[in-house]
Amino acid sequence: MSNKQLQASTDLFIRQFKWPRIVAVASVIAMCIFCIGVSRPDRTVPLPPGPRPAHKSSGSLPQGFSGLTHLLHWPLTPGDGGDLLASTSPQTSTYHLRSPAQTSYALGGYLEAIIIARDHQGRPKAHGGDLFRAQLLGPDLKAGVPGDITDLENGTYLLTLPLLWAGKARVRVRLIHSSEAVGVLRGIWRDQWATVDFTGYFRGPTGYEETVTCNVNPLLIGEEEGTCHYRDEDSGELWFCARPPTLPCDSLVGHSSGRYWNVTTPHEEALLARNVTNKTLPQGIPPIWVAQENNRSLVLSPPQPCHPGIPAPRPSGFYHQNVWHSLSCSGRSFSTADSILGCLAGRVVHMMGDSTLRQWWEYLRDAVPALKPVDLHATYHTGPLMAVDTARAIVLHWRAHGWPLRSLRTPVAALHSVVRELGGLAGGPHTVVVLSLGAHFTTFPPSIFVQRLAGVRAAVAALLAREPRTLVVIKLANTGYKSVYGSDWFTLQVNRLLRAAFADLRVAFVDAWEMTSSLALPDSVHPGRCVVRNEVDFLLSHVCPT
Ligand SMILES: *[C@@H]1O[C@H](CO)[C@@H](O)[C@H](O)[C@H]1NC(C)=O
Ligand SMILES: *[C@@H]1O[C@H](CO)[C@@H](O)[C@H](O)[C@H]1NC(C)=O
Ligand SMILES: *[C@@H]1O[C@H](CO)[C@@H](O)[C@H](O)[C@H]1NC(C)=O
Ligand SMILES: *[C@@H]1O[C@H](CO)[C@@H](O)[C@H](O)[C@H]1NC(C)=O
Ligand SMILES: *[C@@H]1O[C@H](CO)[C@@H](O)[C@H](O)[C@H]1NC(C)=O
């Protein structure tokens, strides 16, 4: 990062904080005020008594706040009084069909079921807030679709499963987190300024190095005077490191993840323990049979070609024979290297984000031998990575989004903010931009992600304004994590923010949440080749819709 872009200063955090100008995200910004305003000092990391980033001067909580509360709504969980046995149990909770079982069901119809949450002693719960995930699976057909779950907020949940293929299907319901465990996660988002920290590496002229702690909030680091502040000129994004013992602030050269903090009490840890997390409920519905309809064995994708701005139904698609069938547009399959090359010819694809998007880049590199990786920087797992086919004028870029990236040590100069990268693109009919943000933001209050999204949204809007023919694709975050640092519950919320931030822009979404939660595969934040192939096929369906 050049000195122009990386400006070390000792200005106060408050003075540096620039509200993004985007009105549409203003409501979301209000959350920043709220979160930071009500934060209490971290339990395990001593905080200096100095000033809080008080936004009292900004006066009232803006009216937009209610919009964000609505967006992130989750039923409140009354405390469990410290009694683990009173939390929701995957062993005693059950589900059953809402109406009598039929010998066969109609393709295109729905199966409805009721989930009844109970505690470890078998007592029905009286409130909602549990995070269940359900699927309808057709293992013989390699088919699957996520179920939609409505919290009736009285300890029961309505489960709706669309019947999209003919043949055998079975229901699987998992308790991901009890409502009490969700309460712990919610409390962490409300009360902690961060659950991880980072390491900054400073280097002097002789090669001598000093390492310190860095983070998104100066108050997590130390006294105001003892902090180095970094502000990205293009995006306004802020970053803070403790002042190194002898080296100056502008000698920051390296970045890596740091420690995962202990932010839970033993009771909270028990609520999030493996033995109660991500557990399948006892089978409540025998396998069902879905009959063919007019000799059709599948619900078909709508005939319209894929393009940005199509509102996505829920679910947005399903798998059949391990192929994702979109329900928003007519997705295509790119099963050969030639079909991929034909689609990408003459295009430059800019992928920016996290490692789940790097999987797309790696998939294309591996599936298409003609795409030659240019491995100059491959030693850094933050990229940038590039693969090219000079004969067909294809360039495929991937680079990690900037701070607060959890990574192995990487040069700070190679960590570019997405906003800066977007600002450097001319765009046009040959430019494809793919963004994936979220997984590295679950370790901070949502305000941090909201701030970041506001900047990225503005940069995407500006890109589309100067070149409306640019294709912008937003990859939502994957299911997989089950801990206090990253969890499906955080991811669910992060995806709500992503959708809201880009809702009124002409972008395409790849619903990776659904695509990583529809098959009978183990949850993994880095899904296997089958899922990645389908995600990339859906991307290519937007690049080459016909
Ligand atoms: C829960 O709420 C739903 C919807 O209001 C209602 O139909 C159902 O009877 C309630 N169940 C219990 C156990 O209170
Ligand atoms: C985390 O901190 C709590 C006290 O706040 C302590 O009881 C617990 O043992 C700690 N856990 C670990 C893994 O260090
Ligand atoms: C789960 O494990 C914790 C210890 O990690 C234990 O206290 C608790 O009783 C266990 N719960 C169940 C339901 O087995
Ligand atoms: C149903 O489709 C199969 C092939 O897909 C065909 O052989 C058969 O004649 C069709 N039956 C009817 C009733 O259309
Ligand atoms: C969650 O549970 C499912 C089904 O029991 C299992 O396949 C999967 O590996 C589990 N995932 C995690 C992250 O524990």
XYZ file of C-alpha atoms and ligand atoms in Angstrom:
616
model
C 0.000 0.000 0.000
C 1.493 3.343 -0.982
C 1.742 6.215 1.438
C -0.959 8.033 -0.462
C -3.398 5.243 0.149
C -2.322 4.308 3.607
C -2.357 7.331 5.768
C -1.185 6.856 9.275
C -2.626 9.448 11.562
C -3.440 9.986 15.160
C -6.783 11.665 14.604
C -9.550 10.502 16.837
C -11.626 7.599 15.632
C -14.715 9.756 15.893
C -13.332 12.496 13.700
C -12.207 9.995 11.123
C -15.484 8.219 10.984
C -17.177 9.327 7.806
C -20.757 8.330 7.285
C -21.197 6.692 3.931
C -23.395 8.873 1.815
C -25.727 6.251 0.553
C -29.247 6.951 1.635
C -30.536 3.450 0.998
C -28.148 2.057 3.536
C -28.675 4.851 5.996
C -31.022 2.709 8.010
C -28.392 0.069 8.226
C -25.861 2.636 9.369
C -28.095 3.471 12.252
C -27.237 0.081 13.628
C -23.618 1.190 13.940
C -24.672 3.950 16.198
C -26.753 1.599 18.227
C -24.242 -1.190 18.517
C -21.281 0.945 19.389
C -23.402 3.128 21.609
C -24.597 0.309 23.821
C -21.466 -1.783 23.842
C -20.082 -2.645 27.189
C -16.436 -3.353 27.820
C -15.241 -6.746 26.811
C -15.143 -9.335 29.521
C -11.761 -10.831 28.838
C -9.820 -8.062 27.168
C -9.076 -5.163 29.458
C -10.099 -1.875 27.940
C -8.579 1.465 28.702
C -10.822 3.855 30.563
C -10.508 6.395 27.744
C -13.359 7.785 25.668
C -15.780 5.435 23.958
C -16.604 6.188 20.346
C -19.655 7.942 21.685
C -22.129 8.993 19.046
C -24.144 10.940 21.546
C -23.475 14.041 19.495
C -25.403 12.499 16.636
C -28.439 12.772 18.850
C -31.437 10.541 18.438
C -31.437 7.035 17.109
C -32.456 7.666 13.531
C -35.840 6.381 12.448
C -34.060 3.965 10.115
C -32.997 1.928 13.088
C -36.332 0.182 13.210
C -35.705 -0.911 9.625
C -32.534 -2.673 10.591
C -34.018 -4.193 13.721
C -36.681 -5.590 11.465
C -34.089 -6.874 9.033
C -32.129 -8.688 11.732
C -35.234 -9.715 13.641
C -34.960 -12.859 15.690
C -37.382 -13.770 18.448
C -36.030 -12.844 21.845
C -34.945 -15.686 24.067
C -35.807 -15.399 27.724
C -32.871 -16.503 29.864
C -32.712 -20.151 30.817
C -31.982 -19.230 34.411
C -28.661 -20.999 34.141
C -30.397 -24.366 33.793
C -28.945 -26.269 30.841
C -31.776 -28.766 31.034
C -34.199 -25.964 30.185
C -32.577 -25.325 26.801
C -33.968 -26.845 23.623
C -32.871 -30.424 23.080
C -32.401 -32.145 19.718
C -33.279 -35.451 21.378
C -36.735 -34.549 22.671
C -37.810 -32.071 19.987
C -39.989 -33.657 17.325
C -41.765 -32.930 14.084
C -44.800 -34.383 12.361
C -46.865 -33.861 9.238
C -49.416 -31.115 9.520
C -52.123 -33.159 7.810
C -52.635 -36.933 7.480
C -50.032 -38.759 5.413
C -50.896 -39.490 1.784
C -49.748 -42.505 -0.163
C -48.458 -40.191 -2.832
C -47.950 -36.462 -3.252
C -48.308 -34.214 -6.264
C -45.240 -32.843 -7.963
C -45.184 -29.064 -7.533
C -47.063 -29.243 -4.229
C -45.819 -28.762 -0.684
C -45.302 -30.881 2.361
C -46.074 -29.091 5.596
C -44.881 -30.173 8.994
C -44.859 -28.823 12.533
C -41.699 -28.859 14.611
C -42.234 -28.955 18.364
C -39.280 -27.755 20.399
C -38.774 -29.329 23.821
C -36.173 -28.977 26.512
C -33.877 -31.719 27.809
C -36.567 -32.891 30.195
C -39.131 -33.176 27.431
C -41.102 -30.085 28.402
C -42.464 -28.142 25.402
C -40.816 -24.774 24.893
C -43.027 -21.742 25.213
C -40.965 -19.366 23.070
C -39.263 -19.397 19.682
C -35.777 -18.501 18.562
C -34.320 -21.972 17.918
C -32.272 -22.280 14.749
C -33.476 -25.394 12.922
C -32.482 -26.301 9.410
C -34.512 -28.737 7.353
C -34.110 -30.463 4.042
C -36.102 -32.676 1.740
C -33.668 -35.210 0.339
C -33.879 -37.707 -2.477
C -30.700 -39.689 -1.882
C -31.267 -42.104 -4.798
C -31.742 -39.176 -7.139
C -28.979 -37.049 -5.600
C -31.739 -34.531 -5.043
C -32.353 -32.051 -2.272
C -33.915 -28.764 -1.338
C -33.850 -26.679 1.840
C -37.083 -26.390 3.790
C -38.537 -23.063 4.825
C -39.089 -22.701 8.563
C -41.423 -20.144 10.111
C -40.998 -19.484 13.815
C -44.485 -19.342 15.343
C -42.817 -17.959 18.476
C -44.577 -20.310 20.861
C -42.180 -23.248 20.746
C -43.581 -24.559 17.473
C -42.350 -24.000 13.938
C -44.030 -24.415 10.577
C -41.868 -26.317 8.107
C -42.675 -26.069 4.406
C -40.956 -28.338 1.898
C -41.619 -27.914 -1.824
C -42.021 -31.135 -3.821
C -39.850 -30.494 -6.853
C -38.949 -33.950 -8.130
C -40.888 -37.165 -8.602
C -39.783 -40.188 -6.631
C -38.814 -40.932 -3.085
C -38.064 -38.136 -0.652
C -37.305 -37.948 3.032
C -37.298 -35.121 5.497
C -34.308 -34.252 7.645
C -34.518 -31.677 10.406
C -31.522 -30.511 12.398
C -31.318 -28.343 15.456
C -28.337 -26.134 14.680
C -28.521 -24.040 17.862
C -31.045 -23.937 20.671
C -32.696 -20.568 21.187
C -30.567 -20.289 24.318
C -27.422 -20.786 22.247
C -28.674 -18.197 19.751
C -29.138 -15.920 22.757
C -25.439 -16.347 23.518
C -24.490 -15.473 19.931
C -26.825 -12.522 19.899
C -25.326 -11.307 23.177
C -21.847 -11.550 21.713
C -22.860 -9.418 18.726
C -24.481 -6.931 21.067
C -21.807 -6.732 23.731
C -18.439 -7.558 22.203
C -16.560 -5.242 19.920
C -14.741 -8.249 18.520
C -14.078 -11.897 19.326
C -10.738 -12.119 17.535
C -7.734 -9.926 17.004
C -5.031 -9.630 14.372
C -1.295 -9.221 14.195
C 0.482 -6.346 12.485
C 4.131 -6.701 11.456
C 6.262 -3.563 11.361
C 9.637 -3.511 9.691
C 12.451 -1.011 10.114
C 15.088 -0.098 7.519
C 17.505 -2.769 8.771
C 14.914 -5.510 8.498
C 14.270 -5.460 12.233
C 10.616 -6.336 12.953
C 8.128 -5.590 15.694
C 4.711 -7.224 15.964
C 1.631 -5.811 17.659
C -2.097 -6.391 17.931
C -4.448 -4.823 15.382
C -8.218 -4.622 15.109
C -11.259 -2.806 13.768
C -11.745 -0.631 16.808
C -9.014 1.453 18.462
C -10.462 0.895 21.894
C -9.644 -2.795 21.620
C -6.000 -1.978 21.287
C -4.926 0.529 23.846
C -4.648 4.154 24.769
C -5.554 6.558 22.011
C -2.011 7.985 21.939
C -0.626 4.483 21.728
C -2.523 3.541 18.572
C -1.664 3.684 14.888
C -4.639 4.588 12.714
C -4.926 3.631 9.071
C -7.520 4.979 6.748
C -7.972 3.756 3.204
C -8.221 6.899 1.101
C -10.665 5.410 -1.383
C -13.046 3.647 0.918
C -12.657 5.453 4.236
C -12.185 2.021 5.827
C -10.348 2.221 9.135
C -7.849 -0.075 10.762
C -5.953 0.219 14.009
C -2.781 -1.264 15.416
C -1.053 -0.761 18.721
C 1.905 1.579 18.313
C 5.032 -0.573 17.978
C 7.651 -0.039 20.691
C 10.148 1.787 18.483
C 9.106 1.687 14.829
C 6.831 4.320 13.274
C 3.213 3.681 12.290
C 3.958 3.852 8.573
C 6.316 0.873 8.770
C 3.405 -1.602 8.878
C 4.217 -4.223 6.226
C 2.499 -7.451 7.225
C -0.882 -8.707 8.425
C -2.194 -11.980 9.790
C -4.969 -13.283 12.006
C -4.257 -13.196 15.706
C -5.987 -14.781 18.650
C -9.492 -16.108 19.109
C -10.697 -14.640 22.363
C -12.382 -16.514 25.139
C -15.662 -14.667 25.225
C -17.991 -17.255 26.717
C -18.681 -18.427 30.229
C -18.639 -22.177 30.908
C -22.450 -22.166 30.890
C -22.479 -20.451 27.499
C -19.898 -22.909 26.239
C -22.127 -25.795 27.271
C -25.031 -24.269 25.318
C -22.817 -24.158 22.232
C -21.122 -27.525 22.844
C -20.860 -30.103 20.099
C -23.233 -32.518 21.792
C -26.160 -30.085 21.373
C -25.155 -28.354 18.118
C -26.122 -29.452 14.612
C -27.979 -32.543 15.762
C -30.521 -34.373 13.638
C -33.950 -34.744 15.249
C -35.447 -38.234 15.511
C -37.144 -39.107 12.214
C -40.671 -37.699 12.425
C -42.028 -38.370 8.950
C -41.662 -41.628 7.025
C -40.240 -41.310 3.502
C -42.826 -39.997 1.051
C -43.516 -40.698 -2.592
C -44.025 -37.904 -5.089
C -45.859 -38.909 -8.270
C -45.037 -37.740 -11.768
C -47.300 -35.056 -13.142
C -48.203 -35.102 -16.838
C -45.272 -37.427 -17.370
C -42.940 -34.823 -15.846
C -40.539 -35.892 -13.162
C -39.164 -32.459 -12.291
C -40.455 -28.975 -11.683
C -38.854 -26.974 -14.469
C -36.877 -23.771 -14.198
C -38.711 -20.730 -15.574
C -37.867 -20.281 -19.275
C -36.463 -16.763 -18.885
C -32.697 -16.485 -19.320
C -30.712 -15.528 -16.215
C -29.959 -11.846 -15.798
C -29.233 -9.543 -12.881
C -32.142 -8.091 -10.978
C -34.435 -11.141 -11.072
C -36.116 -11.452 -7.668
C -35.305 -14.848 -6.199
C -38.103 -17.111 -4.974
C -37.636 -19.213 -1.851
C -36.130 -21.673 -2.270
C -34.144 -20.276 -5.184
C -33.558 -23.748 -6.585
C -32.955 -27.415 -5.835
C -30.602 -30.227 -6.734
C -31.489 -33.191 -8.930
C -28.824 -35.663 -10.062
C -26.371 -33.300 -8.343
C -27.337 -30.492 -10.719
C -28.741 -27.253 -9.320
C -32.037 -26.281 -10.948
C -32.691 -22.596 -10.455
C -36.274 -21.539 -9.822
C -35.570 -17.935 -10.803
C -34.240 -18.407 -14.324
C -33.147 -20.986 -16.820
C -29.705 -21.973 -15.588
C -27.323 -23.696 -17.970
C -24.818 -26.432 -17.497
C -21.195 -25.883 -18.474
C -19.933 -29.410 -18.212
C -17.010 -29.223 -20.617
C -13.900 -27.075 -20.679
C -14.903 -25.908 -24.154
C -18.305 -24.698 -23.009
C -16.682 -22.707 -20.206
C -14.084 -21.253 -22.569
C -16.769 -20.383 -25.090
C -18.652 -18.505 -22.421
C -15.673 -16.678 -20.940
C -13.996 -15.763 -24.248
C -13.146 -12.077 -24.344
C -14.037 -11.486 -20.689
C -12.211 -10.308 -17.640
C -13.595 -11.745 -14.418
C -12.741 -9.964 -11.177
C -13.436 -12.100 -8.121
C -12.992 -10.290 -4.817
C -13.772 -11.691 -1.438
C -12.964 -14.621 0.750
C -11.712 -18.161 0.329
C -15.159 -19.467 -0.632
C -14.789 -17.429 -3.820
C -11.205 -18.513 -4.276
C -12.758 -21.992 -4.610
C -14.528 -20.758 -7.753
C -11.265 -19.505 -9.195
C -9.571 -22.808 -8.348
C -12.447 -24.786 -9.844
C -12.156 -22.917 -13.141
C -8.367 -23.248 -13.153
C -8.664 -27.005 -12.625
C -11.625 -27.619 -14.941
C -10.192 -25.672 -17.870
C -6.609 -26.614 -18.734
C -6.400 -23.752 -21.245
C -6.724 -21.291 -18.347
C -3.135 -20.985 -17.242
C -2.515 -19.752 -13.727
C 0.007 -16.976 -13.389
C 1.462 -17.997 -10.095
C 3.486 -14.935 -9.173
C 1.765 -14.371 -5.884
C 0.362 -17.782 -5.147
C 2.483 -18.054 -2.027
C 0.142 -15.567 -0.352
C -3.165 -17.120 0.384
C -4.746 -13.695 -0.004
C -3.705 -13.538 -3.660
C -3.887 -11.796 -6.013
C -4.326 -14.828 -8.247
C -4.647 -14.691 -11.988
C -5.344 -17.242 -14.695
C -5.328 -16.368 -18.381
C -6.066 -17.820 -21.780
C -4.350 -15.395 -24.119
C -5.736 -17.096 -27.251
C -9.319 -16.429 -26.151
C -8.591 -13.208 -24.255
C -9.799 -14.531 -20.909
C -8.490 -13.116 -17.649
C -9.620 -14.520 -14.324
C -8.643 -12.611 -11.197
C -9.165 -13.419 -7.551
C -8.037 -11.411 -4.614
C -8.974 -11.392 -0.959
C -11.015 -8.541 0.407
C -9.064 -6.290 2.751
C -9.145 -5.927 6.501
C -10.451 -7.589 8.703
C -9.304 -10.696 6.854
C -8.242 -13.687 8.926
C -5.268 -15.082 7.035
C -1.738 -16.293 7.258
C 0.836 -13.541 7.165
C 0.353 -11.488 4.031
C 1.852 -8.187 2.830
C -0.328 -5.242 3.759
C 0.373 -3.854 0.292
C -1.435 -6.834 -1.228
C -4.559 -6.342 0.892
C -6.732 -4.027 -1.191
C -10.130 -2.847 -0.164
C -12.908 -4.015 -2.477
C -14.006 -0.403 -2.804
C -10.624 0.652 -4.129
C -10.546 -2.231 -6.607
C -14.063 -1.459 -7.847
C -13.142 2.187 -8.231
C -10.329 1.179 -10.568
C -12.550 -0.762 -12.974
C -13.875 0.814 -16.136
C -16.499 -1.925 -16.437
C -18.396 -2.795 -19.608
C -19.950 -5.746 -21.376
C -16.759 -7.772 -21.059
C -16.288 -7.179 -17.352
C -17.656 -9.556 -14.744
C -17.358 -8.692 -11.048
C -18.028 -11.312 -8.377
C -18.072 -10.369 -4.699
C -18.191 -12.609 -1.656
C -18.138 -10.929 1.718
C -19.393 -12.078 5.074
C -17.442 -14.966 6.528
C -14.773 -12.677 8.009
C -17.267 -10.285 9.560
C -19.061 -12.594 11.985
C -16.453 -11.907 14.664
C -17.591 -8.269 15.031
C -20.872 -6.518 15.723
C -22.970 -6.247 12.550
C -22.198 -2.520 12.479
C -18.730 -3.286 11.128
C -20.130 -5.272 8.211
C -22.844 -2.705 7.631
C -20.235 0.052 7.351
C -18.222 -2.026 4.934
C -21.287 -2.911 2.893
C -22.300 0.719 2.616
C -18.966 1.498 0.962
C -19.056 -1.539 -1.318
C -22.615 -0.834 -2.301
C -21.734 2.735 -3.254
C -18.805 1.497 -5.325
C -20.997 -1.068 -7.119
C -23.661 1.574 -7.765
C -21.022 3.896 -9.227
C -19.616 1.115 -11.418
C -23.079 0.244 -12.739
C -23.818 3.934 -13.301
C -20.700 4.471 -15.414
C -21.049 1.152 -17.241
C -24.500 -0.450 -16.869
C -23.445 -3.396 -19.017
C -21.054 -4.603 -16.309
C -22.227 -7.863 -14.752
C -22.028 -7.800 -10.957
C -22.673 -11.024 -9.067
C -22.970 -11.265 -5.290
C -22.164 -14.632 -3.758
C -23.950 -15.016 -0.438
C -22.149 -16.660 2.480
C -22.029 -20.440 2.923
C -23.409 -22.547 5.725
C -20.886 -24.486 7.755
C -19.489 -22.782 10.825
C -20.912 -23.815 14.188
C -18.948 -21.850 16.756
C -19.037 -18.638 18.657
C -16.719 -17.027 16.058
C -18.681 -18.129 13.047
C -22.029 -19.829 13.033
C -24.913 -20.469 10.693
C -26.897 -17.995 12.773
C -24.387 -15.199 12.150
C -24.239 -16.205 8.484
C -28.007 -16.044 8.180
C -27.920 -12.481 9.489
C -24.952 -11.504 7.332
C -26.837 -12.770 4.272
C -29.862 -10.689 5.213
C -27.609 -7.627 5.266
C -26.047 -8.567 1.917
C -29.425 -8.947 0.261
C -30.694 -5.706 1.717
C -27.596 -3.743 0.745
C -27.814 -4.739 -2.921
C -31.575 -5.184 -3.214
C -32.168 -2.141 -5.402
C -29.134 -2.576 -7.646
C -29.053 -4.542 -10.865
C -26.910 -7.370 -9.512
C -27.304 -11.142 -9.535
C -27.208 -13.215 -6.358
C -25.818 -16.704 -6.036
C -27.578 -18.093 -2.999
C -24.683 -20.102 -1.631
C -26.551 -20.569 1.665
C -29.131 -22.688 -0.130
C -26.654 -24.306 -2.475
C -24.539 -25.465 0.482
C -27.495 -26.708 2.491
C -29.579 -28.757 0.083
C -27.741 -32.048 -0.294
C -26.984 -34.780 2.220
C -23.373 -33.636 2.418
C -21.501 -32.736 5.594
C -21.708 -29.008 6.278
C -18.495 -27.339 5.314
C -17.767 -23.683 4.837
C -15.567 -24.866 1.979
C -17.941 -27.146 0.094
C -16.831 -29.915 -2.252
C -16.491 -29.804 -5.994
C -20.118 -30.666 -6.746
C -21.440 -27.574 -4.974
C -18.709 -25.303 -6.337
C -19.348 -26.559 -9.876
C -23.030 -25.702 -9.559
C -22.246 -22.263 -8.125
C -19.884 -21.546 -11.017
C -22.417 -22.880 -13.532
C -24.947 -20.442 -12.127
C -22.438 -17.609 -12.442
C -21.756 -18.612 -16.045
C -25.513 -18.781 -16.671
C -25.533 -15.032 -15.984
C -22.429 -14.388 -18.085
C -23.827 -16.404 -21.005
C -27.593 -16.612 -20.491
C -28.372 -18.043 -23.928
C -48.597 -21.718 18.309
O -49.014 -20.679 17.428
C -49.732 -21.160 16.292
C -49.975 -19.967 15.388
O -50.442 -18.885 16.105
C -50.993 -21.854 16.712
O -51.691 -22.334 15.594
C -50.607 -23.032 17.623
O -51.776 -23.662 18.128
C -49.762 -22.558 18.791
N -49.256 -23.722 19.484
C -49.116 -23.789 20.802
C -48.579 -25.043 21.351
O -49.397 -22.838 21.502
C -12.977 -18.722 29.450
O -13.156 -17.785 30.501
C -13.958 -18.238 31.576
C -14.112 -17.116 32.564
O -14.607 -15.990 31.929
C -13.336 -19.476 32.196
O -14.163 -19.957 33.212
C -13.166 -20.533 31.136
O -12.547 -21.665 31.658
C -12.334 -19.988 29.989
N -12.266 -20.985 28.935
C -11.141 -21.231 28.289
C -11.228 -22.269 27.229
O -10.110 -20.647 28.519
C -23.038 -31.806 26.649
O -21.706 -31.665 27.123
C -21.570 -30.811 28.255
C -20.104 -30.695 28.564
O -19.421 -30.224 27.450
C -22.343 -31.401 29.431
O -22.262 -30.518 30.522
C -23.794 -31.578 29.035
O -24.498 -32.242 30.053
C -23.919 -32.383 27.742
N -25.311 -32.357 27.322
C -25.956 -33.417 26.869
C -27.355 -33.205 26.478
O -25.421 -34.492 26.745
C -43.750 -40.293 -20.914
O -42.395 -40.063 -21.306
C -41.745 -41.205 -21.820
C -40.304 -40.837 -22.135
O -39.888 -39.751 -21.406
C -42.469 -41.716 -23.055
O -41.854 -42.904 -23.508
C -43.931 -41.981 -22.723
O -44.627 -42.316 -23.888
C -44.591 -40.759 -22.104
N -45.949 -41.060 -21.673
C -46.975 -40.249 -21.852
C -48.291 -40.687 -21.305
O -46.859 -39.156 -22.401
C -23.745 -31.558 11.114
O -24.551 -32.711 11.148
C -24.593 -33.430 9.939
C -25.623 -34.523 10.080
O -25.518 -35.191 11.279
C -23.209 -33.950 9.629
O -23.222 -34.620 8.393
C -22.262 -32.759 9.535
O -20.947 -33.203 9.332
C -22.318 -31.909 10.781
N -21.549 -30.712 10.541
C -20.770 -30.157 11.456
C -20.022 -28.942 11.054
O -20.665 -30.604 12.574
